[in-house]
CSV table of C-alpha atoms and ligand atoms in Angstrom, one decimal:
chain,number,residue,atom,x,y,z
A,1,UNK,CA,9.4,1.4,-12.7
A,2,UNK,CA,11.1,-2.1,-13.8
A,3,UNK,CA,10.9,-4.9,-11.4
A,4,UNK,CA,12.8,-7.3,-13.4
A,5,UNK,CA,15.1,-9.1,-11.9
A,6,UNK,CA,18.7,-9.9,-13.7
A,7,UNK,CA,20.6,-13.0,-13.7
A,8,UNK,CA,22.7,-11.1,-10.5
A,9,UNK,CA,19.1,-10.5,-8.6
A,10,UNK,CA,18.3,-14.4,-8.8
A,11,UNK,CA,21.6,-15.2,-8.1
A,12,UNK,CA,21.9,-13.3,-5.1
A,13,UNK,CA,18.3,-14.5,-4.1
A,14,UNK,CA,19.2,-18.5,-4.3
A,15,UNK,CA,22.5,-17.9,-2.6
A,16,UNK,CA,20.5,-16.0,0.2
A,17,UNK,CA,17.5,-18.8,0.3
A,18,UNK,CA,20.4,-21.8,0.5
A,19,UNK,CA,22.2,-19.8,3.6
A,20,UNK,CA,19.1,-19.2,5.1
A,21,UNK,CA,17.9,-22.9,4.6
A,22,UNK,CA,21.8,-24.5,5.5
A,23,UNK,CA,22.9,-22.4,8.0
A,24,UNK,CA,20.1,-20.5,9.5
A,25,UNK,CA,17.7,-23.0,10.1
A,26,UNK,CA,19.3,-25.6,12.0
A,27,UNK,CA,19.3,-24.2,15.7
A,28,UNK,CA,17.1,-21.3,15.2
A,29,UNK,CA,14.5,-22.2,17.8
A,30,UNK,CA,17.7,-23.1,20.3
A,31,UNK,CA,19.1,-19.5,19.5
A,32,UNK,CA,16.1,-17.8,19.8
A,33,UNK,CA,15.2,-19.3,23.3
A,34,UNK,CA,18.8,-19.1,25.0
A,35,UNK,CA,19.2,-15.6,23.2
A,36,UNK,CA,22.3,-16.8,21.5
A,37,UNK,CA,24.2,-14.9,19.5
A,38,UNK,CA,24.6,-16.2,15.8
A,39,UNK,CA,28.4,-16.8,15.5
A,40,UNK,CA,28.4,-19.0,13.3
A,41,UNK,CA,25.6,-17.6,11.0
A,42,UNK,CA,27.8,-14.1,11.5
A,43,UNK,CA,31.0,-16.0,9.9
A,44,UNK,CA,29.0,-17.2,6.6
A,45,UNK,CA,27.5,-14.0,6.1
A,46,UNK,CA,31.1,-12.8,6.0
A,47,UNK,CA,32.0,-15.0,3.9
A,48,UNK,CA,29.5,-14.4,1.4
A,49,UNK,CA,29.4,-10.6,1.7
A,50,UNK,CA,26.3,-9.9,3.2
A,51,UNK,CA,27.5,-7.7,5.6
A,52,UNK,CA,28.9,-5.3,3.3
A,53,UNK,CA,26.8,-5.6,-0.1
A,54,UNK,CA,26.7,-2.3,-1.3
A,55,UNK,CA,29.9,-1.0,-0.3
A,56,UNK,CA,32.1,-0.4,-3.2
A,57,UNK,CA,34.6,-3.0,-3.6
A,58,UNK,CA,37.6,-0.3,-3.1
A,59,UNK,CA,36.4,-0.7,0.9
A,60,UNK,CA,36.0,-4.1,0.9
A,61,UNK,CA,32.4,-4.7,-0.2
A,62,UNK,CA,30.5,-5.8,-2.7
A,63,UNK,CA,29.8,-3.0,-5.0
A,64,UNK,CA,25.7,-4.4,-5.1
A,65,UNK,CA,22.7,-2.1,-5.4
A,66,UNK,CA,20.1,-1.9,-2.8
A,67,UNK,CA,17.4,-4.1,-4.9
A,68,UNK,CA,20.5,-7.2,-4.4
A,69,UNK,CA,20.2,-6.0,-0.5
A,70,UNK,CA,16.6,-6.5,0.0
A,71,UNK,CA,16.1,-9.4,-1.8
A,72,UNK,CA,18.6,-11.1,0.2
A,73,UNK,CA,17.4,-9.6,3.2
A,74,UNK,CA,13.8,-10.8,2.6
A,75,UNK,CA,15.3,-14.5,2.1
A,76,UNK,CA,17.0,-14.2,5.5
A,77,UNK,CA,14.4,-12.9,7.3
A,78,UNK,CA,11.9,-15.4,6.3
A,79,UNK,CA,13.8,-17.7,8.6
A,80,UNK,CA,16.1,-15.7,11.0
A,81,UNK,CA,15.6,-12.4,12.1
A,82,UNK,CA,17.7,-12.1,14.2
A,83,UNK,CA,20.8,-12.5,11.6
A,84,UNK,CA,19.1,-10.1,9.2
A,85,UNK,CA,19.1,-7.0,11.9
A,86,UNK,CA,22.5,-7.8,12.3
A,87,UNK,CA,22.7,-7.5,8.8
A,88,UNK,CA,20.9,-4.7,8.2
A,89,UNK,CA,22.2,-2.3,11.1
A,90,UNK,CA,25.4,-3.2,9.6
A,91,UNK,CA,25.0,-2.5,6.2
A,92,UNK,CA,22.7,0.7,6.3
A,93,UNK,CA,23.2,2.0,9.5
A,94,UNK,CA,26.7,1.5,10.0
A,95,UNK,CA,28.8,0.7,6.4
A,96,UNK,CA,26.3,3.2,4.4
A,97,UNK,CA,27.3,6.2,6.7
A,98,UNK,CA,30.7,5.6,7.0
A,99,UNK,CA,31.0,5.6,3.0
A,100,UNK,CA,28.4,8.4,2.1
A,101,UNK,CA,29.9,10.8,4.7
A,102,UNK,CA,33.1,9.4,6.1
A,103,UNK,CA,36.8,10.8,5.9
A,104,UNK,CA,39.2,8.8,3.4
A,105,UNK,CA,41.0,7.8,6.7
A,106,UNK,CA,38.0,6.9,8.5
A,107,UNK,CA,37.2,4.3,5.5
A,108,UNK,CA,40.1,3.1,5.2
A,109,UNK,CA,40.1,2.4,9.3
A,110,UNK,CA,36.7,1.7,10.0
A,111,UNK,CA,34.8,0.9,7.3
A,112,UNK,CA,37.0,-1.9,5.5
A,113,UNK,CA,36.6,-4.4,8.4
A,114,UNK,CA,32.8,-4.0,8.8
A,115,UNK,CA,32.6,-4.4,5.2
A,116,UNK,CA,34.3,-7.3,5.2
A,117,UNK,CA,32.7,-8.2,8.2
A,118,UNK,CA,35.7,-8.8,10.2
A,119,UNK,CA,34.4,-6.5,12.6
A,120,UNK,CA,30.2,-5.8,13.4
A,121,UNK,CA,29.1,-2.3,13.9
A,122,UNK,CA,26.5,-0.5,16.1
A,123,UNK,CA,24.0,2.5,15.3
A,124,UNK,CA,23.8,4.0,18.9
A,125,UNK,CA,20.6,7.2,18.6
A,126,UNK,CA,17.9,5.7,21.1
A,127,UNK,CA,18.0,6.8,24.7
A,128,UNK,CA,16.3,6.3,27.4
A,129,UNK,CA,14.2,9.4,26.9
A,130,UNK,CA,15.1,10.1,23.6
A,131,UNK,CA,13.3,7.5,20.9
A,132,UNK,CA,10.7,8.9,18.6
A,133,UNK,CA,11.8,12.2,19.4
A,134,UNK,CA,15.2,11.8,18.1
A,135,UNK,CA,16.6,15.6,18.8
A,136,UNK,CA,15.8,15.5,22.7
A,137,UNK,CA,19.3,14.0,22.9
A,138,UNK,CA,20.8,13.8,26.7
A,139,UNK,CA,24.6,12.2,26.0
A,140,UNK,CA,26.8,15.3,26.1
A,141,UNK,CA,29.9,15.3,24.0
A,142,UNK,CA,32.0,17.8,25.0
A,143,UNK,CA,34.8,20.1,22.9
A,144,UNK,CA,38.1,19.7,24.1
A,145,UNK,CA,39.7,20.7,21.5
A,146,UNK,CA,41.3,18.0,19.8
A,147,UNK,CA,38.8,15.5,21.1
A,148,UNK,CA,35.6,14.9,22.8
A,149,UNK,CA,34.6,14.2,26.3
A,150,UNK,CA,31.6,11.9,26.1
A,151,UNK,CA,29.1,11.2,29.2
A,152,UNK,CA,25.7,9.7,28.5
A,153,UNK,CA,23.1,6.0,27.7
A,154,UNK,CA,22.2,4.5,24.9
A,155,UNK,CA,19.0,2.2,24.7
A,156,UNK,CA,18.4,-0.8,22.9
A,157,UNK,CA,21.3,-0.9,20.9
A,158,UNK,CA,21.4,-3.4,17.9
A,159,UNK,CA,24.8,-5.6,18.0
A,160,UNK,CA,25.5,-3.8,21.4
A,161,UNK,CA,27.5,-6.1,22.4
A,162,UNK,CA,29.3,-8.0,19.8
A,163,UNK,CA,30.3,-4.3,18.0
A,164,UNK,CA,34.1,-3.4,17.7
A,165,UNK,CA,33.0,0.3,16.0
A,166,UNK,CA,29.6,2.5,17.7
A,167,UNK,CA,28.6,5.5,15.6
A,168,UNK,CA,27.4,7.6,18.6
A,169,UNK,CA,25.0,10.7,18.3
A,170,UNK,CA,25.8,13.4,20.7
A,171,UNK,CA,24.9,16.7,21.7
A,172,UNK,CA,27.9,19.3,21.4
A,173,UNK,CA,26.4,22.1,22.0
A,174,UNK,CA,22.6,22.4,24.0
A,175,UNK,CA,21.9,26.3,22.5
A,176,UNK,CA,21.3,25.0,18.9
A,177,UNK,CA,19.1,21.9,19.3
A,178,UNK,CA,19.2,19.5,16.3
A,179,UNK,CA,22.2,21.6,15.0
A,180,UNK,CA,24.3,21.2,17.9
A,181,UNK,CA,24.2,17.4,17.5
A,182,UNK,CA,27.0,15.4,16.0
A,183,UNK,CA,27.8,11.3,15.2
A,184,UNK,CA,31.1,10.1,16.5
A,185,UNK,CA,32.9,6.8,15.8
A,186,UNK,CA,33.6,5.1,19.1
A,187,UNK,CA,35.7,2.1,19.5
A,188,UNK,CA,35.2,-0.8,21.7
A,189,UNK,CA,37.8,-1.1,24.6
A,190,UNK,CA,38.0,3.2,24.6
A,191,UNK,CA,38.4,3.9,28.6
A,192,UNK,CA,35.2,4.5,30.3
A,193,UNK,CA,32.9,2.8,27.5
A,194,UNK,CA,31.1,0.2,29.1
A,195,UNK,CA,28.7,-2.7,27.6
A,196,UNK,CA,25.8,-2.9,30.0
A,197,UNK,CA,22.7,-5.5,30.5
A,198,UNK,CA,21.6,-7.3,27.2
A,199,UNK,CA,17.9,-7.5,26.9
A,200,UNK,CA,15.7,-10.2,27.1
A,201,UNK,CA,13.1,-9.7,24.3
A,202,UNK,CA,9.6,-10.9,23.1
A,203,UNK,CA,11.1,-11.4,19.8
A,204,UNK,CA,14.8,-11.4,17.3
A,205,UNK,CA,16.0,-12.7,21.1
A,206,UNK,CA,19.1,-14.2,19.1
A,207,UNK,CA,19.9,-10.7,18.1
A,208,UNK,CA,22.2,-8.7,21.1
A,209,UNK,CA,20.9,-5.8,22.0
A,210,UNK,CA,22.1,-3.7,24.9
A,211,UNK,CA,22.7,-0.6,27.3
A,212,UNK,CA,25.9,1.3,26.5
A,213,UNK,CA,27.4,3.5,29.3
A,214,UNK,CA,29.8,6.3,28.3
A,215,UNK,CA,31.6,8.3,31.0
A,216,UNK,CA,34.2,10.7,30.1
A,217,UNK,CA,35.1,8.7,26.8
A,218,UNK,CA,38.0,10.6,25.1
A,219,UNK,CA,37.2,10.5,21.4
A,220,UNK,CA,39.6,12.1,19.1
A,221,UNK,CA,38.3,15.0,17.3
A,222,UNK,CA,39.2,12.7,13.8
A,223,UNK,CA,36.6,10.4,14.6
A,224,UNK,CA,33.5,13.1,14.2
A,225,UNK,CA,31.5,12.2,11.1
A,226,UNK,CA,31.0,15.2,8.6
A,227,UNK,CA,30.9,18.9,9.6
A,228,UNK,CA,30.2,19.8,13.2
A,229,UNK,CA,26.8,19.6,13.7
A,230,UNK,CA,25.9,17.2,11.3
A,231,UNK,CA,24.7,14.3,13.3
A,232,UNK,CA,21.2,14.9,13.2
A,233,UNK,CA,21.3,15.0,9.3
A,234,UNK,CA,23.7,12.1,9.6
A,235,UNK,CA,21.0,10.2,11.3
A,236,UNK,CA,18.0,10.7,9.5
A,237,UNK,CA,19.6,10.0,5.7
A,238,UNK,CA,20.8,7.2,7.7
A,239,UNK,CA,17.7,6.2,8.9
A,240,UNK,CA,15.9,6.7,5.6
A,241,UNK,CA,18.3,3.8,4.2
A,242,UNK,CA,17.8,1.7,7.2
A,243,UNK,CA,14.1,1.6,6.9
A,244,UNK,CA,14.6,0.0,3.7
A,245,UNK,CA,16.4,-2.7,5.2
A,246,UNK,CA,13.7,-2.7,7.8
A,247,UNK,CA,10.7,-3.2,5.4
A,248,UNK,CA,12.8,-6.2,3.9
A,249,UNK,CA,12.8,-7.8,6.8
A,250,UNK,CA,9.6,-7.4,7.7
A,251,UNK,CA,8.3,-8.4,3.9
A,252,UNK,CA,10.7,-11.9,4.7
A,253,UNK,CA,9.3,-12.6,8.2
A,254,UNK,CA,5.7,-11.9,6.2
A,255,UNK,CA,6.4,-14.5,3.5
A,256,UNK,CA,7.9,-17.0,5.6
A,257,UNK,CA,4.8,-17.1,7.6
A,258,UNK,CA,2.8,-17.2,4.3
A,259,UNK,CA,4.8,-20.3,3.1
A,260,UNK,CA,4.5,-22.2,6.6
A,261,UNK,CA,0.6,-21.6,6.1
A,262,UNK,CA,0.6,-23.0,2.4
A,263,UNK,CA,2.6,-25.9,3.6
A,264,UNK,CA,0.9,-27.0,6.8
A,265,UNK,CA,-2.9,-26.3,4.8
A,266,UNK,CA,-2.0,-28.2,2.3
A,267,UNK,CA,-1.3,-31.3,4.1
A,268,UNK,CA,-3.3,-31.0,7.4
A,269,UNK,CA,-6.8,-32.2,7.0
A,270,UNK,CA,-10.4,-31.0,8.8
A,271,UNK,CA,-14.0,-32.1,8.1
A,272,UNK,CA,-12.5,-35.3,5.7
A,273,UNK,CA,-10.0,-32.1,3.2
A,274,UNK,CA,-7.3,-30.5,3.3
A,275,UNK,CA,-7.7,-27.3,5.2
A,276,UNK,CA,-6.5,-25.2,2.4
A,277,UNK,CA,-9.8,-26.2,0.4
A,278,UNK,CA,-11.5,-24.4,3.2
A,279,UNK,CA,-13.1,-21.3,2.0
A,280,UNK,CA,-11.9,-19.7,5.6
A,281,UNK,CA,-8.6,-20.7,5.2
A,282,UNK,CA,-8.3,-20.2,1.6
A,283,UNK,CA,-9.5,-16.7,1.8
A,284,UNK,CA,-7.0,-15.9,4.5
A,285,UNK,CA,-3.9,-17.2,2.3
A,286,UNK,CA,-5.4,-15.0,-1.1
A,287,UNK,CA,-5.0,-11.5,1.7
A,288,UNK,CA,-1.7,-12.7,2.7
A,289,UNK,CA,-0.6,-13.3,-0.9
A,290,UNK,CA,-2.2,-10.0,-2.0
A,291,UNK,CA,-0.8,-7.7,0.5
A,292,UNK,CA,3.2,-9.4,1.1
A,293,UNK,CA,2.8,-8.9,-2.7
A,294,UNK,CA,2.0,-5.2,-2.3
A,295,UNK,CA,4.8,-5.1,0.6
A,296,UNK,CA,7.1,-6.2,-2.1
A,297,UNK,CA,6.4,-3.5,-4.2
A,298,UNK,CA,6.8,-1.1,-2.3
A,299,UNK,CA,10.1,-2.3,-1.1
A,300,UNK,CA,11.3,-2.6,-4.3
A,301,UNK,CA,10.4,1.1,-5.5
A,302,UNK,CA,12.2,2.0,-2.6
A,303,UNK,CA,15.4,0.3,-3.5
A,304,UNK,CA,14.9,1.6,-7.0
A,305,UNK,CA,14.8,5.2,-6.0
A,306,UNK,CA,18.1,4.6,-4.1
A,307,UNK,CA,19.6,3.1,-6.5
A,308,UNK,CA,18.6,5.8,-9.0
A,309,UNK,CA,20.1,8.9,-7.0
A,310,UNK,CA,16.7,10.0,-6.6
A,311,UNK,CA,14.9,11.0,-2.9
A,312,UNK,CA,13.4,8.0,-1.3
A,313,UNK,CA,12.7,9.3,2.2
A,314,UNK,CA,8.5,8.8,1.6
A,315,UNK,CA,9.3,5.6,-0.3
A,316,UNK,CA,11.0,4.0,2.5
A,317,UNK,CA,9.0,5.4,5.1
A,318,UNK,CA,6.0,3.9,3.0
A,319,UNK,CA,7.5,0.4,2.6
A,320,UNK,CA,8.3,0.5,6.3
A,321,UNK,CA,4.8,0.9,7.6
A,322,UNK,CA,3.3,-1.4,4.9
A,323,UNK,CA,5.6,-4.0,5.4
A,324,UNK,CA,5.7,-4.2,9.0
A,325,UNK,CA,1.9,-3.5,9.8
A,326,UNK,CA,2.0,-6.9,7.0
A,327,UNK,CA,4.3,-8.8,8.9
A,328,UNK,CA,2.5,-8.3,12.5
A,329,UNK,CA,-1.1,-9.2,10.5
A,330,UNK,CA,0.0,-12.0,8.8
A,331,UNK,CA,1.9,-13.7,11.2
A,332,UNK,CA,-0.8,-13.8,13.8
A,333,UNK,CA,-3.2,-15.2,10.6
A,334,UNK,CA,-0.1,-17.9,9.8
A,335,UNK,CA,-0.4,-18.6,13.8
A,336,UNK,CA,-4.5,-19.0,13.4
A,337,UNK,CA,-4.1,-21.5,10.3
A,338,UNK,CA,-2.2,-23.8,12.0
A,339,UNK,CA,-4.1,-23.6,15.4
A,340,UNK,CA,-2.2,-25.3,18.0
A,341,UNK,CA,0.7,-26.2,16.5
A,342,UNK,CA,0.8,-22.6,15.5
A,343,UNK,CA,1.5,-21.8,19.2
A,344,UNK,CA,4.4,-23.8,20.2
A,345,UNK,CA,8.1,-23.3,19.2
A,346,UNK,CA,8.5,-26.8,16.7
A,347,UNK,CA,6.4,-25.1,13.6
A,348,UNK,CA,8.3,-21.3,13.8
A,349,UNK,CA,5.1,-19.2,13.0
A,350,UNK,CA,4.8,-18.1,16.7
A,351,UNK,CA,8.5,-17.2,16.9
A,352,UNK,CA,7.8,-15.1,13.4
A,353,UNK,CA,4.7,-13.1,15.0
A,354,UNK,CA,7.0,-12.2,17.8
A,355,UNK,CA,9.7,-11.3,15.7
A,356,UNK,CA,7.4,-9.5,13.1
A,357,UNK,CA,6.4,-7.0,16.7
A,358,UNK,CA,9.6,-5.6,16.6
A,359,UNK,CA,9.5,-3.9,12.6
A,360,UNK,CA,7.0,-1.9,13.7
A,361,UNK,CA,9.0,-0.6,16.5
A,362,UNK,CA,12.8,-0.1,15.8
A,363,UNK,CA,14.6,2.4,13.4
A,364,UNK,CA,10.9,4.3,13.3
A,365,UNK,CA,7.6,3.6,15.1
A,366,UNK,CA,4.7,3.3,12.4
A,367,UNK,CA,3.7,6.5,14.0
A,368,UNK,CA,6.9,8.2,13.0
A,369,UNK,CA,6.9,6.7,9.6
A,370,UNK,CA,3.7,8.6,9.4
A,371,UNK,CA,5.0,11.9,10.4
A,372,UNK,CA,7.8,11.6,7.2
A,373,UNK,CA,4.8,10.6,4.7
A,374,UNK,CA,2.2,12.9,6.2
A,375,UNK,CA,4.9,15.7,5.6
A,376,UNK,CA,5.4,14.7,1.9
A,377,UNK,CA,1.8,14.8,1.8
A,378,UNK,CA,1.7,18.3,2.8
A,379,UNK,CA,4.7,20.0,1.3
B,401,LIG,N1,17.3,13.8,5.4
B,401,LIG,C1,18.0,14.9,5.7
B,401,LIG,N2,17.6,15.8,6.6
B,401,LIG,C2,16.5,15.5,7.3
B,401,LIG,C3,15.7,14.4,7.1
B,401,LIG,C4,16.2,13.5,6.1
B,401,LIG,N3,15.5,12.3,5.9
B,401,LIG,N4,14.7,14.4,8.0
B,401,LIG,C5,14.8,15.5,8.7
B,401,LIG,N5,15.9,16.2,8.3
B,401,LIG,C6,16.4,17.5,8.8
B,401,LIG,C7,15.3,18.6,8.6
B,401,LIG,O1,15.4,19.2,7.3
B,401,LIG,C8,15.7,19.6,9.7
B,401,LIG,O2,16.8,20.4,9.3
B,401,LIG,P1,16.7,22.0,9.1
B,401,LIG,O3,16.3,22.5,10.5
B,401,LIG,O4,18.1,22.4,8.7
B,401,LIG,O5,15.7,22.2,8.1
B,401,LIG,C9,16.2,18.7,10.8
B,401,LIG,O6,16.6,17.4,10.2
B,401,LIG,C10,15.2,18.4,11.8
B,401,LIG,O7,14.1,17.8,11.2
B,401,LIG,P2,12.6,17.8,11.8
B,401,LIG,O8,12.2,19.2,12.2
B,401,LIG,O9,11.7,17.1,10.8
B,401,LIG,O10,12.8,17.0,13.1
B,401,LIG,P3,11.7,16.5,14.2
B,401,LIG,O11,12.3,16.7,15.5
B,401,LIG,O12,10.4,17.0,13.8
B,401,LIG,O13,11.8,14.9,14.0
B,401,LIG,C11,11.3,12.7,13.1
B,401,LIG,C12,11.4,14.2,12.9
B,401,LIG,C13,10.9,12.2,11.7
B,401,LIG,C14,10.2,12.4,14.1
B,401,LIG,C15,12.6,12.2,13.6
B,401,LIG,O14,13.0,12.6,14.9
B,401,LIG,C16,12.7,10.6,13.6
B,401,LIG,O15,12.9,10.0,12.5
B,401,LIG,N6,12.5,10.0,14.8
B,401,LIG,C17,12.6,8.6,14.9
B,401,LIG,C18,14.0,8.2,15.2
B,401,LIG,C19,14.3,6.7,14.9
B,401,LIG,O16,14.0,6.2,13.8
B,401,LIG,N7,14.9,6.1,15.9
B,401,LIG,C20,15.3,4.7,15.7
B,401,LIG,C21,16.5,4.4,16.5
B,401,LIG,S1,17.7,3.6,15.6
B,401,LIG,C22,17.4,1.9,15.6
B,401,LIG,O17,16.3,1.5,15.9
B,401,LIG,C23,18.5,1.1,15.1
B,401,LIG,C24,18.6,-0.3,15.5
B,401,LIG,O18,19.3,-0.6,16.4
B,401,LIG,C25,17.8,-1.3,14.8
């Protein structure tokens, strides 16, 4: 597999690193303690096309291949996490679906703007009992014909509350489990859709997530994604993309703790050296190089395979884990080289391990990333 990178790749990787240094930076310990959103960030992003990089250019994106995708995400992340889940629900979650499995109409309406990034999106799955086990799902959508009645709760919902367009998974009908399940686009401001409490997190606290409440939310038959019951499907292809986007971000929130640890070892000095000339801290740094290398890989095979037209559901599922298990290790080490300065706010590497907790969580526990490889293992 070639891990080249063309002129476009670096490209796309210095304009990443310079947003990420510019407009990312400044006020990202303020945004991450008031849990503010990232509006200005958002704009930029827009600006530059990263909410919308792979989408073709007919919809309003930029017509990039996922390799472009993770390489800016990894930039991003090594400095803000919380704008690169926005980014990333956006573009795989939200933009990917619409394209791969959306009505000419519903690309037209929906997916243009969130290209563009004039408008955000939400990837609404998780309930309150419904996470790992994705079928068990309790919001009801009922057929009326020539729309939908939909009742139910949505957990910990990614751009909750800054969203204009929710893809919504729904049961239609209880009697055929996962088959009965279907993925409707709901809009913001649709009568009885409400945005409940945001959540105050360990970590991406600049990133809004939230509750949604739907009670009898009339959505037009038009807006159902794919054939009825379809949603299920709908969600795990969906998902298998995400998790791509998911091991970027984890690979960027590992190598930005790595490159705070170079830094700070190289000039902070115990026992009359540098700390980096320590064998203990030296050592540490060769793992972390070694294994976000290995991340890397494996997030770029990923990319490859879906960029190739070939099946990538192991390959993603394996970059996930890797790459997050990474991130959560090597931030805690980044914390441990720079001993107490590593555990206030001003040097970033605690905000990093708390933000690197979350990869192993969201769009796929490392358990269930397991299940999917254990599974290709087996077949
Ligand atoms: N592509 C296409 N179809 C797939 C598929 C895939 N990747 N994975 C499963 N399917 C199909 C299966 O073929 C099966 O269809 P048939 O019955 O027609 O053969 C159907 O889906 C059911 O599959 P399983 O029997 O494998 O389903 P399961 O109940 O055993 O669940 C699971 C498997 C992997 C655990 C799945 O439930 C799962 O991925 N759970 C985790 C959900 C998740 O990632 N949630 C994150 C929430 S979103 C989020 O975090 C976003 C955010 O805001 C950041």
């Amino acid at each position: 597999m070639n891990f080249s990178l063309s002129e476009e790749h670096l490209m796309i990787r210095q304009a990443a690193r310079d947003f990420a240094q510019n407009d990312c930076k400044p006020g990202v310990i303020e945004r991450d303690t008031n849990m503010k959103w990232p509006a200005e960030q958002v704009k930029k992003m827009a600006e530059l096309g990263f909410l919308g990089m792979m989408v073709s250019p007919e919809y309003g994106g930029g017509g990039m291949d996922t390799l472009s995708y993770v390489i800016a995400m990894e930039e991003i992340s090594k400095v803000d996490a919380s704008c690169s889940v926005l980014m990333s629900v956006n573009n795989s979650l939200v933009c990917w679906g619409l394209e791969e499995f959306g009505t000419e109409e519903q690309k037209r309406k929906y997916l243009v703007p969130l290209a563009k990034g004039e408008k955000i999106g939400a990837f609404c799955l998780s309930e309150p009992e419904a996470g790992s086990d994705a079928t068990s799902q309790s919001t009801i959508a009922i057929d009326m014909g020539d729309h939908y009645l939909l009742n139910g709760t949505k957990n910990w919902i990614t751009n909750g509350g800054c969203a204009s367009t929710y893809l919504v998974i729904a049961q239609t009908d209880v009697t055929k489990g996962h088959k009965g399940i279907n993925v409707l686009i709901v809009e913001k401001g649709m009568p009885g859709f409400t945005v409940g409490k945001k959540e105050d997190k360990l970590g991406i606290r600049a990133s809004d997530t939230h509750t949604l409440m739907f009670s009898d939310v009339k959505v037009p038959k038009e807006n159902r994604i794919g054939e009825d019951g379809f949603g299920f499907k709908f969600a795990m292809k969906t998902l298998s993309g995400g998790r791509i986007g998911i091991a970027a971000q984890a690979l960027g929130i590992a190598a930005g703790a790595y490159e705070l640890a170079v830094d700070y070892s190289k000039q902070r000095k115990a026992f009359k050296k540098e700390i980096i000339n320590h064998q203990a801290v030296a050592f540490k740094l060769a793992d972390m190089a070694t294994e976000i290398e290995a991340a890397r890989l494996l997030v770029y095979k990923a990319a490859r395979l879906k960029d190739a037209g070939k099946n990538y559901d192991q390959a993603s599922a394996m970059a996930k884990v890797f790459a997050s298990e990474t991130a959560m290790k090597h931030t805690v080490e980044a914390v441990q080289i720079h001993g107490g300065y590593g555990y206030v706010k001003e040097y970033h590497v605690e905000r990093l391990m708390r933000d690197a907790k979350i990869t192993q969580i969201y769009e796929g526990t490392s358990e269930v990333q397991r299940i999917v490889i254990s599974r290709g293992v087996l077949s």
